[in-house]
Amino acid sequence: MLLQLLQLCFLKSSVSDTIGSNWRCIRRKTLMYRIDQRDAEVFGLPADICYVLSFERAARHLLDIRMEVATRGALSLDFVLPSWTPGSYKIRDFATNFTLEGVLDERGRPLDVEWRAKNRFRVFCEGAEKLYLKAVYFGNERSVRTTHVSRWYAFVMPSNCLPYVEGRQHEPHHVVVDFEPAQWQRITTSLSPVDHGFPPRLGAVTYDVLADSPIQVGSHSVHAFSVGNRLHEVAILANEPVDEEWVVRCTERVVRVVGAFWGGELPYDRYVFIFHFLPEAFGGLEHARSQVIAVDPSALRELAGAHRFLRLLCHEFFHAWNGKRIRPEGLGPFDYEREQYTPLLWLVEGVTSYYEILLPYWCGYLTQRELLLHLEAEVEKLAHVPGRFFLSVRDSSLLAWVKLYGQSPDGLNRFPSYYLKGALIAWLLDAWILAQT
């Protein structure tokens, strides 16, 4: 099966059963790199780094951020704001929207700050036991990869707006989400609760887990179901009525079918689906314990649009294995300041794009004829990309940072998408493997 090929090509990421196996563990220096956690291990877990998010200026698209850090006797601490979001391979310079308003010690005295680069600054904290940082982030780009704050809701992508302390990414981090219940009703995230208090205090065992855990705050609806003794939450934000029962039913079916494909055991304790049904929206982004999907709600009223939604849902959930827990070496641990090159994005995204076509059929949502038409359409699309003759999928994977997300006007003439070409290569590989076995 193609699954076996994936396992031969990729590295298993971070769980304890890698020890003594033939998988290679990835470490940041001597510290275990982690992309996952369990709610039970975070409840009651202390942290010396805490962010407090508040939304008093949400109507102006401003997210207020306070950060509390125990200095542990350091003379200075360096803070770094990521420049890109894992899963979206383009340097986006989030520091453009970030404003540092000041840093105080525990006695309220201002501490000196020195900017060292466009996205990093040093705080001189000699004699301070704690420092209190205050910043604001302007979030007014509505996408699955960016922070968006408004009077109606807030969608916070931590990798956009929450700086880390250099050298301390491996530590536990807390996030307090301070919102007014009279304005918004609930919060949905794959971050784990630290206690039962209000405002909610959430935790991550490392900064990597925090960066990979989007936060939805507002008056969205929430549904839940269990598969394999694992809790699944479905958050639905919609600007017009959608058939939420159908969405949840499809989501549960996808979880069952994709889980069975990967052997039946789901690799997480809890998983969160965040659906944004908003005008002219389309896109998705995978995370280890969640996914975010944006779709125009009007699309669900047509069969073709419903099929696109189902393919996107399958694609992002498939990534919970392929790309997150089974991944090329270049995709973790991350350097959040610079490009992370890998020649294997075609295996991460192309193989996933192939299975996003098969899985709705296996779920019972496509007829055999519709399945074949979807595959035929992919072949037809590639036939109209002259760039397929200029770059291999290996090179298009490496050049994703400048060729896919920032194409030139004649990009189709020069660049074959590793999503599209990789999917067709996966189809051919799968057919060959099936023929041989």
Short mmCIF file of C-alpha atoms in Angstrom, two decimals, residues 75-77 102-105 109-115 121-126:
data_model
loop_
_atom_site.label_atom_id
_atom_site.label_comp_id
_atom_site.label_asym_id
_atom_site.label_seq_id
_atom_site.Cartn_x
_atom_site.Cartn_y
_atom_site.Cartn_z
CA LEU A 75 20.51 39.60 32.62
CA SER A 76 18.52 39.83 29.41
CA LEU A 77 15.93 37.86 27.46
CA GLY A 102 6.47 48.53 26.94
CA VAL A 103 8.02 46.15 29.47
CA LEU A 104 7.94 46.49 33.29
CA ASP A 105 9.45 44.51 36.16
CA ARG A 109 9.72 49.92 36.79
CA PRO A 110 10.25 50.17 33.01
CA LEU A 111 12.90 47.90 31.54
CA ASP A 112 15.13 48.82 28.63
CA VAL A 113 14.32 47.22 25.28
CA GLU A 114 16.55 46.98 22.23
CA TRP A 115 15.27 45.82 18.85
CA PHE A 121 13.95 42.37 20.58
CA ARG A 122 16.03 42.11 23.76
CA VAL A 123 14.75 43.04 27.21
CA PHE A 124 17.38 43.95 29.80
CA CYS A 125 16.07 42.53 33.06
CA GLU A 126 19.00 42.43 35.51
#
